[in-house]
């Protein structure tokens, strides 16, 4: 069955870095765009970044541009999110998702992971 398993979350001080990974199985990974989303307590799930099936094009939310980098390795069926210069407001559960399009629209994604907690202390 389809699985997306995130890893790499944790507790980090402001200004630090984390690298999230999302391992996919059960579907043709290289046919899908991938996205990262996040959800903070009491807030709606919001878009972070997306990458096309080939990895050739990436997209970012304004707050992520310049601090976060999305990438993928189709040979490993894995997508990554490198997060630098982290801020306390980046604290959230981070989810990866797979869809036919690389888009900011969470409703366009077919599969979701269970999420990984990122906590940034001040």
PDB file of C-alpha atoms in Angstrom, residues 19-59:
ATOM      1  CA  UNK A  19      16.800  18.282   7.204  1.00  0.00           C
ATOM      2  CA  UNK A  20      13.527  16.447   6.815  1.00  0.00           C
ATOM      3  CA  UNK A  21      13.133  13.395   4.628  1.00  0.00           C
ATOM      4  CA  UNK A  22      10.092  11.593   3.294  1.00  0.00           C
ATOM      5  CA  UNK A  23      10.415   8.039   2.043  1.00  0.00           C
ATOM      6  CA  UNK A  24       7.738   6.917  -0.396  1.00  0.00           C
ATOM      7  CA  UNK A  25       6.540   3.465  -1.327  1.00  0.00           C
ATOM      8  CA  UNK A  26       3.558   1.793  -2.951  1.00  0.00           C
ATOM      9  CA  UNK A  27       3.287   4.083  -5.977  1.00  0.00           C
ATOM     10  CA  UNK A  28       5.411   5.281  -8.883  1.00  0.00           C
ATOM     11  CA  UNK A  29       7.274   8.030  -7.058  1.00  0.00           C
ATOM     12  CA  UNK A  30       8.937   9.487 -10.142  1.00  0.00           C
ATOM     13  CA  UNK A  31       5.516  10.167 -11.698  1.00  0.00           C
ATOM     14  CA  UNK A  32       4.399  12.420  -8.859  1.00  0.00           C
ATOM     15  CA  UNK A  33       4.985  15.945  -7.778  1.00  0.00           C
ATOM     16  CA  UNK A  34       5.825  16.239  -4.109  1.00  0.00           C
ATOM     17  CA  UNK A  35       5.001  18.879  -1.571  1.00  0.00           C
ATOM     18  CA  UNK A  36       5.762  19.814   2.002  1.00  0.00           C
ATOM     19  CA  UNK A  37       3.115  21.342   4.235  1.00  0.00           C
ATOM     20  CA  UNK A  38       3.038  22.242   7.886  1.00  0.00           C
ATOM     21  CA  UNK A  39       0.472  22.712  10.612  1.00  0.00           C
ATOM     22  CA  UNK A  40       0.973  24.603  13.826  1.00  0.00           C
ATOM     23  CA  UNK A  41      -1.334  24.135  16.818  1.00  0.00           C
ATOM     24  CA  UNK A  42      -4.652  25.861  16.257  1.00  0.00           C
ATOM     25  CA  UNK A  43      -3.817  26.765  12.683  1.00  0.00           C
ATOM     26  CA  UNK A  44      -4.692  25.403   9.285  1.00  0.00           C
ATOM     27  CA  UNK A  45      -2.287  23.269   7.334  1.00  0.00           C
ATOM     28  CA  UNK A  46      -0.205  25.534   5.123  1.00  0.00           C
ATOM     29  CA  UNK A  47       1.974  25.093   2.088  1.00  0.00           C
ATOM     30  CA  UNK A  48       5.758  25.139   2.443  1.00  0.00           C
ATOM     31  CA  UNK A  49       7.288  23.992  -0.833  1.00  0.00           C
ATOM     32  CA  UNK A  50       6.754  21.746  -3.849  1.00  0.00           C
ATOM     33  CA  UNK A  51       8.871  20.026  -6.464  1.00  0.00           C
ATOM     34  CA  UNK A  52       7.993  18.609  -9.864  1.00  0.00           C
ATOM     35  CA  UNK A  53       8.317  14.916 -10.695  1.00  0.00           C
ATOM     36  CA  UNK A  54      11.736  15.386 -12.257  1.00  0.00           C
ATOM     37  CA  UNK A  55      13.028  17.744  -9.615  1.00  0.00           C
ATOM     38  CA  UNK A  56      13.613  20.307 -12.308  1.00  0.00           C
ATOM     39  CA  UNK A  57      11.340  22.952 -10.851  1.00  0.00           C
ATOM     40  CA  UNK A  58      10.773  23.950  -7.266  1.00  0.00           C
ATOM     41  CA  UNK A  59       8.282  26.306  -5.658  1.00  0.00           C
TER      42      UNK A  59
END
